[in-house]
C-alpha positions as a printed Julia matrix, in Angstrom:
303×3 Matrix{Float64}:
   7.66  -20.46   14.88
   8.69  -19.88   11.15
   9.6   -21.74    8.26
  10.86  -21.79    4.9
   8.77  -18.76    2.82
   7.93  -19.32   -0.96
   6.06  -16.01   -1.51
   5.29  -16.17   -5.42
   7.28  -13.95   -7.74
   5.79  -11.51  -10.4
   7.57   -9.98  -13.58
   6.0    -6.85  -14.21
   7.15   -7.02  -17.48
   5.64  -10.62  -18.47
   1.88   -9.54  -18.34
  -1.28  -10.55  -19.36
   1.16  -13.8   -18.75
   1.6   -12.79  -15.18
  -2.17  -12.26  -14.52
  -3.44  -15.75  -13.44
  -0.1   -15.81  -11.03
  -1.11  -12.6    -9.27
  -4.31  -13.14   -8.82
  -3.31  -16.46   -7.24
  -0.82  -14.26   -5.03
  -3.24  -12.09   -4.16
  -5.66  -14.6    -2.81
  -3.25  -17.24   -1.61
  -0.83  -15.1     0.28
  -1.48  -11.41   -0.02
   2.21  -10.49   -0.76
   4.72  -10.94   -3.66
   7.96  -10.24   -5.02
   7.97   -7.78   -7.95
  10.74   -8.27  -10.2
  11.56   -6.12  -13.76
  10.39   -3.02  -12.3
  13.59   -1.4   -12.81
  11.97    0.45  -15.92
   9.95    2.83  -13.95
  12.39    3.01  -10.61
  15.79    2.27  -11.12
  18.26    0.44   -8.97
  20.54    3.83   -8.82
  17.53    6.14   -7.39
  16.48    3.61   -4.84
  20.29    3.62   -3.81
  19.92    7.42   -3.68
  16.65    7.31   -1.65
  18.01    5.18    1.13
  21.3     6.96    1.53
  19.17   10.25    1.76
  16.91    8.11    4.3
  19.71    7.39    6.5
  21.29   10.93    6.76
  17.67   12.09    7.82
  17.31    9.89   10.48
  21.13   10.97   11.21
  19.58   14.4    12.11
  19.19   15.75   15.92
  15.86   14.83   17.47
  14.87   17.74   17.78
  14.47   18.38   13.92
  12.8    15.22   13.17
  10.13   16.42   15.94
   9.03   18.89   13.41
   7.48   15.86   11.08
   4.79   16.16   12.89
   1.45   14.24   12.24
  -0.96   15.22    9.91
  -3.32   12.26   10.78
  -2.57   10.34   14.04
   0.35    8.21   14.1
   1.7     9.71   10.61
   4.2    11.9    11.99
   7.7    11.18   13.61
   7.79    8.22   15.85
  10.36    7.98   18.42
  11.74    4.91   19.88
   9.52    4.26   23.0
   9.5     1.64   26.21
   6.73    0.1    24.01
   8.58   -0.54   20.36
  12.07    0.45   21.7
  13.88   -0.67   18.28
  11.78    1.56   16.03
  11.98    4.97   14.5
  10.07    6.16   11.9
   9.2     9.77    9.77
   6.36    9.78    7.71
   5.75   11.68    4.14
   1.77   12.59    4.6
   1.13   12.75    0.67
   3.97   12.16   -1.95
   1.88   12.17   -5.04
   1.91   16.46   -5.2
   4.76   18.25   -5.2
   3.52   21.42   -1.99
   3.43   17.2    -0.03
   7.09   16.6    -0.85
   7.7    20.69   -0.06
   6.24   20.38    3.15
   7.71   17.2     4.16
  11.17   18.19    3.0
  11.2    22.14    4.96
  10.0    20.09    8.34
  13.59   18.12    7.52
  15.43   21.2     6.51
  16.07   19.09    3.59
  18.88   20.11    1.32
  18.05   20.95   -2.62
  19.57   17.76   -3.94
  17.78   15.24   -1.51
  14.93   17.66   -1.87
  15.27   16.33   -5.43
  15.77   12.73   -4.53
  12.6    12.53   -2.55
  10.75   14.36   -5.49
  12.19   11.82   -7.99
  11.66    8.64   -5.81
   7.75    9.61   -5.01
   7.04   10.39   -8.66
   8.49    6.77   -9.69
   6.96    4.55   -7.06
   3.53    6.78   -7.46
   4.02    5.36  -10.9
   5.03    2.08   -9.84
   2.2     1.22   -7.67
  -0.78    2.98   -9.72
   0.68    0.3   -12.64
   0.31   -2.15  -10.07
  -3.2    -1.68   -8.91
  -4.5    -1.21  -12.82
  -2.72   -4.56  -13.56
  -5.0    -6.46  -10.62
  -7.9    -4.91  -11.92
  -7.46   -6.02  -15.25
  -6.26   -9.27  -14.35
  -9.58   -9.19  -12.25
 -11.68   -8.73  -15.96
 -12.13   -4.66  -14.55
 -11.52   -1.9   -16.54
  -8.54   -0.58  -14.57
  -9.72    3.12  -16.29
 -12.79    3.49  -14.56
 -11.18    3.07  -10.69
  -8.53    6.27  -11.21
  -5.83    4.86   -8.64
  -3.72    7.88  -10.24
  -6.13    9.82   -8.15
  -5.98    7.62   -4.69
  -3.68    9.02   -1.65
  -0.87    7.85   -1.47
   1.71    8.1     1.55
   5.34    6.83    2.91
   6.95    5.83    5.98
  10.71    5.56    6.59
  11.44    2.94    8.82
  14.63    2.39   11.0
  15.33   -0.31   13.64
  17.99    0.1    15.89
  18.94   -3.59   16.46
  21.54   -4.61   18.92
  22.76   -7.4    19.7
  20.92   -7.36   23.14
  17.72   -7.06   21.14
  18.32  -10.32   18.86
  15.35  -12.34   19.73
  12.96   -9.71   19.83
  10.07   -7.82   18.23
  11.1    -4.93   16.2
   7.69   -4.18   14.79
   4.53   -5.89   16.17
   2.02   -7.82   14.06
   0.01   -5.61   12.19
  -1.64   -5.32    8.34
  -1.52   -2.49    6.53
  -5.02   -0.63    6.1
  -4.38    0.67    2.95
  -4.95   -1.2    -0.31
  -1.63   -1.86   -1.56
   2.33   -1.12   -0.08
   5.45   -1.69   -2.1
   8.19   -2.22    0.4
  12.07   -1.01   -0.39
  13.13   -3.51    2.53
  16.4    -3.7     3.67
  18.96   -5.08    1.02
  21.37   -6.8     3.98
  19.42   -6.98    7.12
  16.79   -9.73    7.24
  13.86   -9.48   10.1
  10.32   -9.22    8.05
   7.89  -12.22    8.47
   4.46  -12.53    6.59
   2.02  -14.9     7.99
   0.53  -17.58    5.69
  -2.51  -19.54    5.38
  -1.7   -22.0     7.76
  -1.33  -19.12   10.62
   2.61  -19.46   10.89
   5.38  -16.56   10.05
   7.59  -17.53    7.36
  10.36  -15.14    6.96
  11.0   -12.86    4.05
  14.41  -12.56    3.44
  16.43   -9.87    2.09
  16.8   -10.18   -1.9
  17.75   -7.16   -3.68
  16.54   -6.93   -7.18
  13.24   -7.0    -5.79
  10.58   -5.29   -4.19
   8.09   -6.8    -1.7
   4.01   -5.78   -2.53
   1.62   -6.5     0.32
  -1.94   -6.24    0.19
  -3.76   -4.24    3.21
  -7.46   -4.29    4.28
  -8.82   -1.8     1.8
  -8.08   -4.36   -1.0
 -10.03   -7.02    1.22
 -12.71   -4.75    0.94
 -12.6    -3.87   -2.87
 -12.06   -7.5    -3.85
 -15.32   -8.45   -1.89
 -12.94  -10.76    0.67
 -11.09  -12.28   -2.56
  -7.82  -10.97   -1.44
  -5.76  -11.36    1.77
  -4.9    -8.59    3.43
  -1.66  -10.65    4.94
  -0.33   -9.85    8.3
   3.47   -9.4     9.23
   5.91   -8.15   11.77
   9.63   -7.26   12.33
  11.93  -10.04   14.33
  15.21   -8.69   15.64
  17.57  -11.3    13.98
  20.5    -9.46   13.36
  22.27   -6.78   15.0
  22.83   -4.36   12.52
  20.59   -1.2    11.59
  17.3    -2.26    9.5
  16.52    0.55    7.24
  13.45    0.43    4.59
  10.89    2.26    3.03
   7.28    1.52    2.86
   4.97    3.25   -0.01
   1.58    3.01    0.73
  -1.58    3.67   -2.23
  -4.5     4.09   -0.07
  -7.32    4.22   -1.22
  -9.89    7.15   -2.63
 -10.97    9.84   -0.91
 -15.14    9.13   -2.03
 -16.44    6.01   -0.92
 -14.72    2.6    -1.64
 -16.62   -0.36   -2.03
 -16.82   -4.06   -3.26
 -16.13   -3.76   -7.07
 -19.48   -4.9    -8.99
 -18.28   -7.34  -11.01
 -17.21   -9.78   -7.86
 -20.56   -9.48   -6.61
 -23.14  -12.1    -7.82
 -25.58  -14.55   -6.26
 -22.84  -17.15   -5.76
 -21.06  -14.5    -4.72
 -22.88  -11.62   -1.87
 -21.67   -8.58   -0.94
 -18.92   -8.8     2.35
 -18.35   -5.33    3.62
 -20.8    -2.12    3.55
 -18.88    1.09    1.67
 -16.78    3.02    3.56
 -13.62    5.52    3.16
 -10.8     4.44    3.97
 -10.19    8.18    6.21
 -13.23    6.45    7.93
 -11.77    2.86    8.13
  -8.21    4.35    9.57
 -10.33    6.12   12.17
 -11.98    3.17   13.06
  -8.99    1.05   13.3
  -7.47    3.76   15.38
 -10.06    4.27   17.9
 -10.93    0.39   18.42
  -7.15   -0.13   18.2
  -7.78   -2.94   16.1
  -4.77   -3.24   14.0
  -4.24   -6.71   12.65
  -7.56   -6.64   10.34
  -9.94   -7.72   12.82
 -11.56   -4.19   12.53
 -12.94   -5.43    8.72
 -15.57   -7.27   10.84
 -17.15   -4.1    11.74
 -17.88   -3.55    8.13
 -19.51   -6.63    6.94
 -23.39   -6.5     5.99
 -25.82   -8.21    8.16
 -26.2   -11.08    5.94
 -22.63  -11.97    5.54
């Protein structure tokens, strides 16, 4: 069942304005549209990044094989009898320039969309670090002391082969991200993402270019002290054209990540003991707990 979505909108450009709004977001729904970030990633590069997207996926199997994993699951993914619409490659670390490198000789990437990658990770590193500092501060936290410049940050190229046999169907299961926060490049024609809201029902999420779509995963549950959703979602075959988008993903750091102090009071207990989040992906991984549920594992004895 879904319905009608009205996932709040944020203008990056309209803050401390914004801040109330996002924080609301953030608790209410977990996701939100970003608008006016055009500044630090133009409209013409994302063009450029999904073209170059599609010709890689356009490349014999046997060449996107070489993405191989550097964690589990992080590599190439190949359409299987399990998710049989889905493809994906995966950019390990796009915040140093020896990540793009490797990433780009595994492709045999050409010079210019050697470039184009280079260009695209540098502005949505930017992009999402501005992001995380502008939750902090709209928390009352000084966004200097966390260093999300510093936190890993991946992407995953994402291609659904939809048919019209396949309209109906699941092209992605349910799952939330485990990272803290993922800007989405969705699709600017083909429709098929669905967040689920309070209430437990998918609403669909519609393609509507201008924007970007920000979710929040499970490490931001964690460093918000269970303040923020960490909102689930899927892929619905609902059209059958090619879905192509690209998902941006700021982790988390490599030390220990915890609730922040300030959200912890009397009225207010710590949730979750401090982990990693290399420790919370293995945990996910090995329970196969994918949709969240594995955040119970971390909560203190008292909560």
């Amino acid at each position: 069942m879904s319905t009608k979505c009205n996932i709040p909108m944020i203008d990056l450009q309209d803050f401390p304005n914004q801040s109330s709004k996002l924080i609301a977001a953030c608790e209410d729904w977990g996701c939100f549209r970003l608008l006016n970030y055009q500044q630090v990633l133009p409209e013409t590069l994302m063009i450029e990044m999904k073209t170059m997207v599609i010709a890689l996926f356009d490349l014999p199997v046997e060449i996107k094989r070489r993405n191989i994993d550097v964690i589990a699951g992080g590599g190439y993914v190949a359409p299987s009898p399990k998710i049989p619409l889905y493809e994906a490659l995966g950019l390990h670390d796009m915040t140093s320039r020896s990540g793009v490198d490797y990433f780009c000789a595994q492709l045999d990437a050409s010079p210019h969309q050697r470039d184009t990658i280079m260009r695209y990770a540098e502005a949505v590193h930017g992009l999402i670090v501005d992001i995380g500092k502008k939750l902090a501060e709209s928390l009352g936290v000084k966004s200097g002391n966390i260093g999300f410049e510093n936190w890993t940050c991946r992407a995953r190229l994402n291609k659904y082969h939809f048919t019209p046999q396949s309209v109906g169907t699941t092209g992605g299961p349910m799952h939330t991200d485990s990272g803290f926060l993922t800007i989405l490049q969705d699709d600017e024609g083909v429709g098929g993402l669905e967040v689920m809201n309070k209430s437990g029902v998918f609403v669909p999420v519609d393609p509507w270019p201008g924007t970007l779509l920000v979710n929040l995963g499970d490490m931001a549950t964690v460093w918000s002290n269970g303040r923020f959703c960490n909102v689930k979602h899927r892929v619905q075959c609902k059209d059958a054209n090619t879905r192509v988008s690209i998902a941006s993903f700021l982790l988390g750091p490599e030390e220990i990540l915890e609730p922040l102090p300030e959200l912890v009071d009397d009225d207010h207990p710590r949730v979750f003991v401090p982990t990693t989040y290399e420790d919370y992906r293995k945990l996910r991984f090995s329970t196969k707990l994918h949709a969240g549920e594995a955040l119970a594992l971390l909560h203190t004895p008292s909560s």
